[in-house]
Structure formats: C-alpha cells, structure tokens
Coordinates of N, CA and C and ligand atoms in Angstrom, one line a residue:
M170 N 45.6 -4.3 9.2 CA 44.6 -3.6 9.9 C 43.8 -4.6 10.8
S171 N 43.7 -4.3 12.1 CA 43.0 -5.2 12.9 C 41.5 -5.0 12.8
D172 N 40.7 -6.0 13.2 CA 39.3 -6.0 13.1 C 38.6 -4.8 13.7
S173 N 39.1 -4.4 14.9 CA 38.5 -3.3 15.7 C 38.7 -2.0 14.9
A174 N 39.7 -2.0 14.0 CA 40.0 -0.8 13.2 C 39.0 -0.6 12.1
I175 N 38.2 -1.6 11.8 CA 37.2 -1.5 10.8 C 35.9 -0.9 11.3
P176 N 35.4 0.1 10.7 CA 34.1 0.7 11.2 C 33.0 -0.3 11.0
R177 N 32.0 -0.3 11.9 CA 30.9 -1.2 11.8 C 29.8 -0.6 10.8
H178 N 29.9 0.8 10.8 CA 28.8 1.5 10.0 C 29.5 2.7 9.4
V179 N 29.4 2.8 8.0 CA 29.9 4.0 7.3 C 28.7 4.7 6.7
A180 N 28.7 6.0 6.9 CA 27.7 6.9 6.3 C 28.3 7.7 5.2
I181 N 27.7 7.9 4.1 CA 28.3 8.7 3.0 C 27.3 9.8 2.5
I182 N 27.8 11.1 2.5 CA 27.1 12.1 1.8 C 27.6 12.2 0.4
M183 N 26.9 11.6 -0.5 CA 27.3 11.4 -1.9 C 27.1 12.8 -2.7
D184 N 28.1 13.6 -2.6 CA 27.9 15.0 -3.2 C 28.8 15.2 -4.4
G185 N 28.4 16.1 -5.2 CA 29.2 16.6 -6.4 C 28.9 16.0 -7.7
N186 N 27.7 15.4 -7.8 CA 27.3 14.8 -9.1 C 27.1 16.0 -10.2
G187 N 26.5 17.1 -9.7 CA 26.3 18.2 -10.7 C 27.6 18.8 -11.2
R188 N 28.5 19.0 -10.3 CA 29.8 19.5 -10.6 C 30.6 18.6 -11.5
W189 N 30.5 17.3 -11.3 CA 31.2 16.3 -12.1 C 30.7 16.4 -13.6
A190 N 29.3 16.6 -13.7 CA 28.7 16.7 -15.0 C 29.1 18.0 -15.7
Q191 N 29.1 19.1 -14.9 CA 29.4 20.4 -15.4 C 30.8 20.5 -16.0
A192 N 31.7 19.8 -15.3 CA 33.1 19.8 -15.7 C 33.3 19.1 -17.0
R193 N 32.3 18.3 -17.4 CA 32.4 17.6 -18.7 C 31.5 18.1 -19.7
G194 N 30.8 19.2 -19.4 CA 29.9 19.8 -20.3 C 28.6 19.0 -20.5
L195 N 28.3 18.2 -19.5 CA 27.1 17.3 -19.6 C 26.0 17.8 -18.7
P196 N 24.8 17.4 -19.0 CA 23.6 17.8 -18.1 C 23.8 17.2 -16.7
R197 N 23.3 17.9 -15.7 CA 23.4 17.4 -14.3 C 22.9 16.0 -14.2
K198 N 21.9 15.6 -14.9 CA 21.3 14.3 -14.9 C 22.4 13.2 -15.2
A199 N 23.3 13.5 -16.1 CA 24.4 12.6 -16.4 C 25.2 12.4 -15.2
G200 N 25.4 13.4 -14.4 CA 26.2 13.3 -13.2 C 25.5 12.3 -12.2
H201 N 24.2 12.5 -12.1 CA 23.4 11.6 -11.2 C 23.5 10.2 -11.6
R202 N 23.5 10.0 -12.9 CA 23.5 8.6 -13.5 C 24.9 8.0 -13.1
A203 N 26.0 8.8 -13.3 CA 27.3 8.3 -13.0 C 27.4 8.1 -11.5
G204 N 26.8 8.9 -10.7 CA 26.8 8.7 -9.3 C 26.2 7.4 -8.8
A205 N 25.1 7.1 -9.5 CA 24.4 5.8 -9.2 C 25.4 4.6 -9.4
E206 N 26.2 4.7 -10.4 CA 27.2 3.7 -10.7 C 28.2 3.5 -9.6
S207 N 28.6 4.7 -9.0 CA 29.6 4.7 -7.9 C 29.1 3.9 -6.6
V208 N 27.8 3.8 -6.5 CA 27.3 3.0 -5.3 C 27.8 1.6 -5.3
R209 N 28.0 1.0 -6.5 CA 28.5 -0.4 -6.5 C 29.9 -0.4 -5.9
E210 N 30.7 0.6 -6.2 CA 32.1 0.6 -5.7 C 32.1 0.6 -4.2
A211 N 31.2 1.4 -3.6 CA 31.1 1.5 -2.1 C 30.6 0.2 -1.5
V212 N 29.6 -0.3 -2.2 CA 29.0 -1.6 -1.7 C 30.0 -2.7 -1.7
D213 N 30.8 -2.8 -2.8 CA 31.8 -3.8 -3.0 C 32.9 -3.6 -1.9
A214 N 33.3 -2.4 -1.7 CA 34.3 -2.1 -0.7 C 33.9 -2.6 0.7
C215 N 32.6 -2.4 1.0 CA 32.1 -2.8 2.3 C 32.1 -4.3 2.4
L216 N 31.8 -5.0 1.3 CA 31.8 -6.5 1.3 C 33.2 -7.0 1.5
D217 N 34.2 -6.3 0.8 CA 35.6 -6.7 0.9 C 36.1 -6.6 2.3
L218 N 35.7 -5.5 2.9 CA 36.3 -5.2 4.3 C 35.5 -5.8 5.4
G219 N 34.3 -6.3 5.1 CA 33.5 -6.9 6.2 C 32.8 -5.9 7.0
I220 N 32.4 -4.7 6.4 CA 31.7 -3.7 7.1 C 30.2 -4.0 6.9
P221 N 29.5 -4.2 8.1 CA 28.1 -4.7 8.0 C 27.0 -3.7 7.7
F222 N 27.3 -2.3 7.8 CA 26.2 -1.3 7.6 C 26.8 -0.1 6.8
I223 N 26.0 0.3 5.8 CA 26.4 1.5 5.0 C 25.1 2.3 4.8
T224 N 25.2 3.6 5.1 CA 24.0 4.5 4.9 C 24.4 5.5 3.8
L225 N 23.6 5.6 2.8 CA 23.9 6.5 1.6 C 22.9 7.6 1.6
Y226 N 23.4 8.9 1.6 CA 22.4 10.0 1.5 C 22.2 10.2 0.1
A227 N 21.0 9.8 -0.4 CA 20.7 9.9 -1.8 C 19.8 11.1 -2.2
F228 N 19.0 11.5 -1.3 CA 18.0 12.6 -1.6 C 17.6 13.2 -0.2
S229 N 17.8 14.5 -0.1 CA 17.5 15.1 1.2 C 16.1 15.8 1.2
S230 N 15.6 16.1 2.4 CA 14.3 16.8 2.4 C 14.4 18.1 1.7
E231 N 15.6 18.8 1.7 CA 15.8 20.1 1.1 C 15.9 19.9 -0.4
N232 N 16.3 18.7 -0.9 CA 16.5 18.5 -2.3 C 15.1 18.6 -3.1
W233 N 14.0 18.6 -2.4 CA 12.7 18.8 -3.0 C 12.6 20.2 -3.6
S234 N 13.4 21.1 -3.1 CA 13.3 22.5 -3.6 C 14.1 22.7 -4.9
R235 N 14.7 21.7 -5.4 CA 15.4 21.8 -6.7 C 14.4 21.9 -7.8
P236 N 14.8 22.4 -9.0 CA 13.9 22.5 -10.2 C 13.2 21.2 -10.4
E237 N 11.9 21.3 -10.7 CA 11.0 20.2 -10.9 C 11.6 19.1 -11.9
K238 N 12.3 19.6 -12.9 CA 12.9 18.7 -13.9 C 14.0 17.9 -13.3
E239 N 14.8 18.5 -12.4 CA 15.9 17.7 -11.8 C 15.3 16.7 -10.8
V240 N 14.3 17.1 -10.0 CA 13.7 16.2 -9.1 C 13.1 15.0 -9.8
A241 N 12.4 15.3 -11.0 CA 11.8 14.2 -11.8 C 12.8 13.2 -12.3
A242 N 14.0 13.8 -12.7 CA 15.1 12.9 -13.3 C 15.6 12.1 -12.2
L243 N 15.7 12.6 -10.9 CA 16.3 11.9 -9.8 C 15.3 10.7 -9.4
M244 N 14.0 11.0 -9.5 CA 13.1 10.0 -9.1 C 13.1 8.8 -10.1
K245 N 13.2 9.2 -11.4 CA 13.2 8.2 -12.4 C 14.5 7.3 -12.3
L246 N 15.6 8.0 -12.0 CA 16.8 7.3 -11.8 C 16.8 6.3 -10.6
L247 N 16.1 6.8 -9.5 CA 16.0 6.0 -8.3 C 15.2 4.7 -8.6
E248 N 14.1 4.9 -9.4 CA 13.3 3.7 -9.8 C 14.2 2.7 -10.6
Q249 N 14.9 3.2 -11.6 CA 15.8 2.3 -12.4 C 16.9 1.7 -11.5
F250 N 17.4 2.5 -10.6 CA 18.5 2.0 -9.7 C 17.9 0.8 -8.9
L251 N 16.7 1.0 -8.3 CA 16.2 -0.1 -7.5 C 15.9 -1.4 -8.3
K252 N 15.5 -1.2 -9.6 CA 15.2 -2.3 -10.4 C 16.5 -3.2 -10.6
T253 N 17.6 -2.5 -10.9 CA 18.8 -3.2 -11.2 C 19.4 -3.8 -9.9
K254 N 19.3 -3.0 -8.8 CA 19.9 -3.4 -7.5 C 19.3 -4.7 -6.9
G255 N 18.0 -4.9 -7.2 CA 17.3 -6.1 -6.6 C 18.1 -7.3 -6.9
K256 N 18.5 -7.5 -8.1 CA 19.2 -8.7 -8.6 C 20.6 -8.7 -8.0
E257 N 21.3 -7.6 -8.1 CA 22.7 -7.5 -7.7 C 22.7 -7.8 -6.1
F258 N 21.8 -7.2 -5.4 CA 21.8 -7.4 -3.9 C 21.6 -8.8 -3.6
M259 N 20.7 -9.5 -4.3 CA 20.5 -11.0 -4.1 C 21.8 -11.7 -4.3
Q260 N 22.5 -11.5 -5.4 CA 23.7 -12.2 -5.7 C 24.8 -11.9 -4.6
K261 N 24.8 -10.7 -4.1 CA 25.8 -10.3 -3.1 C 25.4 -10.5 -1.7
N262 N 24.2 -11.0 -1.4 CA 23.8 -11.3 0.0 C 23.6 -9.9 0.7
V263 N 23.1 -8.9 0.0 CA 23.0 -7.6 0.6 C 21.5 -7.3 0.9
R264 N 21.2 -6.7 2.0 CA 19.9 -6.3 2.4 C 19.6 -4.8 2.2
L265 N 18.5 -4.5 1.7 CA 18.2 -3.0 1.5 C 17.2 -2.6 2.6
R266 N 17.5 -1.4 3.1 CA 16.6 -0.7 4.1 C 16.6 0.8 3.7
T267 N 15.6 1.5 4.1 CA 15.6 3.0 3.9 C 15.3 3.7 5.1
I268 N 15.7 5.0 5.1 CA 15.3 6.0 6.2 C 14.8 7.2 5.4
G269 N 13.9 8.0 6.1 CA 13.4 9.2 5.5 C 11.9 9.2 5.2
Q270 N 11.4 10.2 4.7 CA 9.9 10.3 4.5 C 9.6 9.7 3.1
I271 N 9.6 8.4 3.2 CA 9.4 7.6 2.0 C 8.0 7.9 1.4
E272 N 7.0 8.2 2.2 CA 5.7 8.5 1.7 C 5.6 9.7 0.8
R273 N 6.7 10.5 0.8 CA 6.7 11.7 -0.2 C 7.2 11.3 -1.6
L274 N 7.7 10.1 -1.7 CA 8.3 9.6 -3.0 C 7.1 9.2 -3.9
P275 N 7.3 9.2 -5.3 CA 6.3 8.7 -6.2 C 5.9 7.3 -5.9
A276 N 4.7 6.9 -6.2 CA 4.2 5.5 -5.9 C 5.1 4.5 -6.5
S277 N 5.6 4.7 -7.7 CA 6.4 3.8 -8.5 C 7.7 3.5 -7.7
C278 N 8.3 4.5 -7.1 CA 9.5 4.3 -6.3 C 9.2 3.5 -5.0
R279 N 8.1 3.9 -4.4 CA 7.7 3.2 -3.1 C 7.5 1.7 -3.4
A280 N 6.8 1.4 -4.5 CA 6.6 0.0 -4.8 C 7.9 -0.8 -5.0
Q281 N 8.8 -0.1 -5.7 CA 10.1 -0.8 -5.9 C 10.9 -1.0 -4.6
I282 N 10.8 0.0 -3.8 CA 11.5 -0.1 -2.5 C 10.9 -1.3 -1.7
A283 N 9.6 -1.3 -1.6 CA 8.9 -2.4 -0.9 C 9.3 -3.8 -1.4
Q284 N 9.4 -3.9 -2.8 CA 9.8 -5.1 -3.4 C 11.2 -5.6 -3.0
V285 N 12.1 -4.6 -3.2 CA 13.6 -5.0 -2.9 C 13.8 -5.3 -1.4
E286 N 13.1 -4.5 -0.6 CA 13.2 -4.7 0.8 C 12.8 -6.1 1.2
Q287 N 11.7 -6.5 0.6 CA 11.1 -7.8 0.9 C 12.0 -8.9 0.4
D288 N 12.4 -8.7 -0.9 CA 13.2 -9.8 -1.5 C 14.6 -10.0 -0.7
T289 N 15.1 -8.9 -0.2 CA 16.5 -9.0 0.4 C 16.5 -9.1 1.9
A290 N 15.3 -9.2 2.5 CA 15.1 -9.1 4.0 C 16.0 -10.1 4.7
Q291 N 16.2 -11.3 4.1 CA 17.0 -12.3 4.8 C 18.5 -12.3 4.6
N292 N 18.9 -11.4 3.7 CA 20.4 -11.3 3.4 C 21.2 -10.8 4.5
T293 N 22.4 -11.3 4.7 CA 23.2 -11.1 5.9 C 24.6 -10.4 5.8
A294 N 25.1 -10.3 4.6 CA 26.5 -9.8 4.5 C 26.6 -8.3 4.7
L295 N 25.6 -7.6 4.3 CA 25.7 -6.1 4.4 C 24.3 -5.5 4.3
T296 N 24.1 -4.5 5.2 CA 22.8 -3.8 5.1 C 23.1 -2.4 4.5
V297 N 22.4 -2.2 3.3 CA 22.5 -0.9 2.6 C 21.3 0.0 3.0
I298 N 21.5 1.1 3.7 CA 20.4 1.9 4.1 C 20.4 3.2 3.2
L299 N 19.4 3.3 2.4 CA 19.3 4.5 1.5 C 18.5 5.6 2.3
A300 N 19.1 6.8 2.4 CA 18.4 7.9 3.0 C 17.7 8.7 1.8
L301 N 16.4 8.6 1.8 CA 15.6 9.1 0.7 C 14.5 10.1 1.3
S302 N 14.5 11.3 0.7 CA 13.6 12.3 1.3 C 13.9 12.4 2.8
Y303 N 15.2 12.4 3.1 CA 15.6 12.3 4.5 C 16.1 13.7 5.0
G304 N 15.7 14.0 6.2 CA 16.2 15.2 6.9 C 16.3 14.9 8.3
S305 N 17.4 15.2 9.0 CA 17.6 14.8 10.4 C 16.6 15.6 11.3
R306 N 16.4 16.8 11.0 CA 15.5 17.6 11.8 C 14.1 17.1 11.7
E307 N 13.7 16.7 10.5 CA 12.4 16.2 10.3 C 12.2 14.9 11.1
E308 N 13.3 14.1 11.0 CA 13.3 12.8 11.7 C 13.2 12.9 13.2
I309 N 14.0 13.9 13.8 CA 13.9 14.1 15.2 C 12.5 14.7 15.6
T310 N 12.0 15.5 14.8 CA 10.7 16.1 15.1 C 9.6 15.0 15.1
A311 N 9.7 14.1 14.1 CA 8.7 13.0 14.0 C 8.8 12.1 15.2
S312 N 10.1 11.8 15.6 CA 10.3 11.0 16.8 C 9.7 11.6 18.0
T313 N 9.9 12.9 18.2 CA 9.3 13.6 19.3 C 7.8 13.5 19.4
R314 N 7.2 13.7 18.2 CA 5.8 13.6 18.1 C 5.3 12.2 18.5
R315 N 6.0 11.1 18.1 CA 5.6 9.8 18.5 C 5.7 9.6 20.0
I316 N 6.8 10.1 20.6 CA 6.9 10.0 22.0 C 5.8 10.8 22.7
A317 N 5.5 12.0 22.2 CA 4.4 12.8 22.8 C 3.1 12.0 22.8
E318 N 2.8 11.3 21.6 CA 1.6 10.6 21.5 C 1.5 9.5 22.6
K319 N 2.7 8.8 22.8 CA 2.7 7.8 23.8 C 2.5 8.3 25.2
I320 N 2.9 9.5 25.4 CA 2.7 10.2 26.7 C 1.2 10.5 26.9
S321 N 0.6 11.0 25.8 CA -0.8 11.4 25.9 C -1.7 10.2 26.1
T322 N -1.3 9.1 25.7 CA -2.1 7.9 25.9 C -1.7 7.2 27.2
G323 N -0.7 7.6 27.9 CA -0.3 7.0 29.2 C 0.7 5.8 29.0
E324 N 1.0 5.6 27.7 CA 1.9 4.4 27.5 C 3.3 4.7 28.0
L325 N 3.7 6.0 28.1 CA 5.0 6.4 28.6 C 4.8 7.6 29.5
S326 N 5.7 7.7 30.5 CA 5.7 8.9 31.4 C 6.9 9.7 31.1
P327 N 6.8 11.1 31.3 CA 8.0 11.9 31.0 C 9.3 11.5 31.6
E328 N 9.2 11.0 32.9 CA 10.4 10.6 33.6 C 11.1 9.4 32.9
E329 N 10.3 8.7 32.1 CA 10.9 7.5 31.5 C 11.7 7.8 30.2
I330 N 11.6 9.1 29.8 CA 12.3 9.4 28.5 C 13.8 9.5 28.7
S331 N 14.5 8.7 28.0 CA 16.0 8.7 28.1 C 16.6 8.9 26.7
K332 N 17.9 9.0 26.6 CA 18.5 9.0 25.2 C 18.1 7.9 24.4
E333 N 18.0 6.7 25.0 CA 17.6 5.5 24.3 C 16.2 5.6 23.8
T334 N 15.3 6.2 24.6 CA 13.9 6.4 24.1 C 13.9 7.2 22.8
L335 N 14.7 8.3 22.8 CA 14.7 9.1 21.6 C 15.3 8.3 20.4
A336 N 16.4 7.6 20.6 CA 17.0 6.8 19.6 C 16.1 5.7 19.0
Q337 N 15.3 5.1 19.9 CA 14.4 4.1 19.5 C 13.2 4.6 18.7
H338 N 13.0 5.9 18.7 CA 11.9 6.4 17.9 C 12.4 7.1 16.6
L339 N 13.7 7.0 16.3 CA 14.2 7.5 15.1 C 14.1 6.5 14.0
D340 N 14.2 6.9 12.7 CA 14.1 5.9 11.6 C 15.3 4.9 11.7
T341 N 16.3 5.2 12.4 CA 17.5 4.4 12.5 C 17.5 3.5 13.7
A342 N 16.4 3.3 14.4 CA 16.3 2.6 15.6 C 17.0 1.2 15.6
E343 N 16.9 0.6 14.5 CA 17.5 -0.8 14.4 C 18.9 -0.9 14.0
F344 N 19.6 0.3 13.7 CA 21.0 0.3 13.2 C 21.9 0.9 14.3
P345 N 23.2 0.4 14.3 CA 24.2 1.1 15.2 C 24.5 2.5 14.6
D346 N 25.0 3.4 15.4 CA 25.4 4.7 14.9 C 26.6 4.6 14.0
P347 N 26.7 5.4 13.0 CA 27.8 5.4 12.1 C 29.1 5.7 12.8
D348 N 30.2 5.0 12.5 CA 31.5 5.3 13.1 C 32.3 6.2 12.2
L349 N 32.0 6.2 10.9 CA 32.8 7.0 9.9 C 31.8 7.7 9.0
L350 N 32.0 9.0 8.8 CA 31.2 9.8 7.8 C 32.1 10.2 6.7
I351 N 31.7 9.9 5.5 CA 32.5 10.3 4.3 C 31.7 11.4 3.6
R352 N 32.2 12.5 3.2 CA 31.6 13.4 2.3 C 32.5 13.7 1.2
T353 N 31.9 13.6 0.0 CA 32.7 13.9 -1.2 C 32.5 15.3 -1.7
S354 N 33.3 15.7 -2.7 CA 33.3 17.0 -3.3 C 33.8 18.2 -2.5
G355 N 34.6 17.8 -1.4 CA 35.3 18.8 -0.6 C 34.5 19.7 0.2
E356 N 33.2 19.4 0.5 CA 32.4 20.2 1.3 C 32.4 19.7 2.8
F357 N 32.6 20.7 3.7 CA 32.7 20.4 5.1 C 31.4 20.7 5.9
R358 N 30.3 20.1 5.5 CA 29.0 20.3 6.3 C 28.2 19.1 6.3
L359 N 27.2 19.1 7.2 CA 26.3 17.9 7.4 C 25.1 17.9 6.6
S360 N 24.6 19.1 6.2 CA 23.4 19.2 5.3 C 22.2 18.4 5.9
N361 N 22.0 18.5 7.2 CA 20.8 17.9 7.8 C 20.8 16.4 7.7
F362 N 22.0 15.8 7.8 CA 22.2 14.4 7.8 C 22.5 13.8 9.1
L363 N 21.7 12.9 9.7 CA 22.0 12.1 10.9 C 22.6 12.9 12.0
L364 N 22.0 14.0 12.4 CA 22.6 14.9 13.4 C 22.8 14.2 14.7
W365 N 21.8 13.5 15.1 CA 21.9 12.7 16.4 C 22.9 11.6 16.3
Q366 N 22.8 10.8 15.2 CA 23.5 9.6 15.1 C 25.0 9.8 14.9
L367 N 25.4 10.9 14.4 CA 26.8 11.2 14.0 C 27.6 11.9 15.2
S368 N 27.0 11.9 16.4 CA 27.6 12.6 17.5 C 29.1 12.3 17.7
Y369 N 29.4 11.0 17.5 CA 30.8 10.7 17.8 C 31.5 10.0 16.5
A370 N 31.0 10.3 15.4 CA 31.6 9.7 14.2 C 32.8 10.5 13.8
E371 N 33.8 9.8 13.1 CA 35.0 10.4 12.6 C 34.6 10.9 11.2
F372 N 35.1 12.0 10.8 CA 34.8 12.6 9.5 C 35.9 12.4 8.5
F373 N 35.6 12.1 7.3 CA 36.6 12.1 6.2 C 36.0 12.8 5.0
V374 N 36.7 13.9 4.6 CA 36.2 14.6 3.4 C 37.1 14.3 2.2
S375 N 36.5 13.9 1.1 CA 37.3 13.7 -0.1 C 37.1 14.8 -1.1
E376 N 38.1 15.2 -1.8 CA 38.0 16.3 -2.8 C 37.3 15.8 -4.0
K377 N 37.3 14.5 -4.2 CA 36.7 13.9 -5.4 C 35.2 14.1 -5.4
N378 N 34.6 14.3 -6.6 CA 33.2 14.3 -6.8 C 32.7 12.9 -6.7
W379 N 31.4 12.7 -6.2 CA 31.0 11.3 -6.0 C 31.1 10.4 -7.2
P380 N 30.8 10.8 -8.4 CA 31.0 9.8 -9.5 C 32.4 9.3 -9.7
D381 N 33.4 10.0 -9.2 CA 34.8 9.6 -9.3 C 35.3 8.8 -8.1
F382 N 34.4 8.7 -7.0 CA 34.9 8.1 -5.8 C 34.8 6.5 -6.0
N383 N 35.9 5.9 -6.0 CA 35.9 4.4 -6.2 C 36.3 3.6 -5.0
K384 N 36.4 2.3 -5.2 CA 36.7 1.4 -4.2 C 38.0 1.7 -3.5
G385 N 39.0 2.1 -4.2 CA 40.3 2.5 -3.7 C 40.2 3.7 -2.7
D386 N 39.3 4.7 -3.1 CA 39.1 5.8 -2.3 C 38.4 5.4 -1.0
F387 N 37.5 4.5 -1.1 CA 36.8 4.0 0.1 C 37.7 3.3 1.1
H388 N 38.6 2.5 0.5 CA 39.6 1.8 1.3 C 40.5 2.8 2.0
E389 N 40.9 3.9 1.3 CA 41.7 5.0 1.9 C 41.0 5.6 3.0
A390 N 39.7 5.9 2.9 CA 39.0 6.5 4.0 C 39.0 5.6 5.2
V391 N 38.8 4.3 5.0 CA 38.8 3.4 6.1 C 40.1 3.2 6.8
A392 N 41.2 3.3 5.9 CA 42.5 3.2 6.5 C 42.8 4.4 7.3
D393 N 42.4 5.6 6.9 CA 42.5 6.8 7.6 C 41.8 6.7 9.0
Y394 N 40.6 6.2 8.9 CA 39.8 6.0 10.1 C 40.5 5.1 11.1
S395 N 41.1 4.1 10.6 CA 41.8 3.1 11.5 C 43.0 3.7 12.2
R396 N 43.5 4.8 11.7 CA 44.6 5.5 12.4 C 44.2 6.5 13.4
R397 N 42.9 6.8 13.5 CA 42.4 7.8 14.4 C 42.3 7.2 15.8
H398 N 42.4 8.1 16.8 CA 42.2 7.6 18.2 C 40.9 8.2 18.7
R399 N 39.9 7.4 18.8 CA 38.6 7.9 19.3 C 38.6 7.9 20.8
R400 N 38.2 9.0 21.3 CA 38.3 9.2 22.8 C 36.9 9.2 23.5
F401 N 35.9 9.6 22.7 CA 34.5 9.7 23.3 C 34.5 10.5 24.5
G402 N 35.2 11.6 24.6 CA 35.2 12.5 25.7 C 36.1 12.0 26.9
G403 N 36.6 10.8 26.8 CA 37.5 10.3 27.9 C 39.0 10.7 27.6
L404 N 39.9 9.9 28.2 CA 41.3 10.2 28.0 C 42.0 9.0 27.3
Ligands
IPE730 C1 24.6 15.0 -4.9 O1 25.1 15.8 -6.0 C2 23.4 14.3 -5.3 C3 22.1 14.9 -4.7 C4 22.1 15.8 -3.9 C5 20.9 14.3 -5.2 P1 24.6 17.3 -6.3 O2 23.4 17.2 -7.2 O3 24.4 18.0 -5.0 O4 25.9 17.9 -7.0 P2 26.5 19.3 -6.8 O5 26.8 19.5 -5.4 O6 25.5 20.3 -7.4 O7 27.8 19.2 -7.6
IPE731 C1 23.5 16.8 0.5 O1 24.0 17.4 -0.7 C2 22.4 15.8 0.1 C3 22.8 14.6 -0.6 C4 24.0 14.3 -1.0 C5 21.7 13.7 -1.0 P1 23.4 18.8 -1.2 O2 24.2 19.1 -2.4 O3 22.0 18.8 -1.3 O4 23.8 19.7 0.1 P2 24.2 21.2 0.1 O5 23.1 22.0 -0.6 O6 25.5 21.4 -0.5 O7 24.2 21.5 1.6
MG732 MG1 25.6 19.1 -3.8

C-alpha cells in the first residue's frame, strides 16, 4: 500500500453497542463498556498505519433524548474512559481533542477532558478527536451565529464570507476533513455527524457491532479505501 493510499483522517460512527449487549442477554451498559474497549483497537491501528487523525462519534446531540439511566451510565463511562486514557495516550504519544457542545456534559467529565487535553497537548503521533454531545446541524448553526456576530461588529463583511470562513468557524477548524468514514452495525446513515466535513469522504459500512470491531477490521476498511478512485467531481 503506498503512502497516498493511507487516509489522513478517519471518522467513525461507533454504532451497535446496545445490539451487541442484547445479543448476549446483557444490559445495554455492558455494550457501552465493551465499546469503550474497542477504541484502543482503532487507536492502535491508526498508530500502526501512520494515520494522524481519528474522530470518534461517542455521543450525539440526539443521544440526550435516551432514558436518563442510559445517559447517566454513558457519562460515568466517559469519565472512567478519560481517566484511563490519560496514561495510555501519554505512553503512545497521542493527543486528545474534542468537538461538540462540551458545556452540556457533567462538570466531572469536563474537568477530565480539560486535564487530558492539557497533558497530551504536545503529543504528535496521532490526534484522537472525541465527538461528545456533537451534532453537525448544531455546529453549523453555532458557526453561523459566530460569523453573524462578527458582521454585526464590523469585523467581517458579508462579501468576505467564503467556504473557508465557514470551515474556520466550525469545531473542526484545526483539523483536515475526514477521508474515510466508517460506520459499524450495518446502518447506512450519517445521524447528524460531520455533514459539512464529510462532503467528499469515502464510506465504509461494517456489519459488525462496534464492540466486535477490531484492528483487523480497521485495516480492512483502510485497504478498501486504498482501492477506491476518488474523483472529487473531476475525471
Ligand atoms: C452506539 O451504540 C453508542 C452510542 C450511540 C452512545 P448504540 O447505543 O446506538 O447501540 P444500538 O444502535 O442501540 O445497538
Ligand atoms: C449515532 O448512533 C451516534 C453515535 C454513534 C454516538 P445512534 O445509534 O445514536 O444513531 P441512530 O439513532 O441509529 O441514527
Ligand atoms: Mg445506535
């Protein structure tokens, strides 16, 4: 596989934790716990392949509408996840960043995020971007609001607004667009994930539920990507 065949940025919709648990007669919570373990597989695969960016859809804006008990379990798991990842990310030279409405998360999670982000800020092998309380429509709306504020203060004029202006006001401003989108559990939809940024991404849908998705599956998705011919509207 040549270097150019390796995506620079992989985005993953980590779906199917509940179904994984249900198939085993376990509570949904157990599926989320197993799903958190799968993150290591994807991170290690990125490090093996030299992929510098990975975005993981961990909790959507719409996921707040789930039963209170499940949301609470997910928040607790997130806090535990961040506690263990701090150390692992330092060992592996991995940097943590987040996108989404972090202010909606419990204070304990926000504190952990700030800590791990700060500790890993100088790491260079891989950037792991966690999408938390993330919704693409919410993100684009907030970006539009920030641009409108700049127009109202005279910092920006309407004629100056370009595609780049919009991109620079999104949560993802500092990251390249994903080249490859992976969704697990056999679902073919975006579920409000990175609508702007995925404009020209290649899609890979795996039938496996997220807790079963391992390093080998990740390598397979990248190998499939490397065989695609991306045209970007040209010939
Ligand atoms: C994905 O698994 C994880 C989150 C959305 C937090 P699900 O919880 O959506 O699992 P299924 O889709 O019900 O199987
Ligand atoms: C998308 O999965 C969100 C995450 C994986 C975090 P969902 O399970 O919430 O999406 P829908 O409901 O199937 O569209
Ligand atoms: Mg789901």
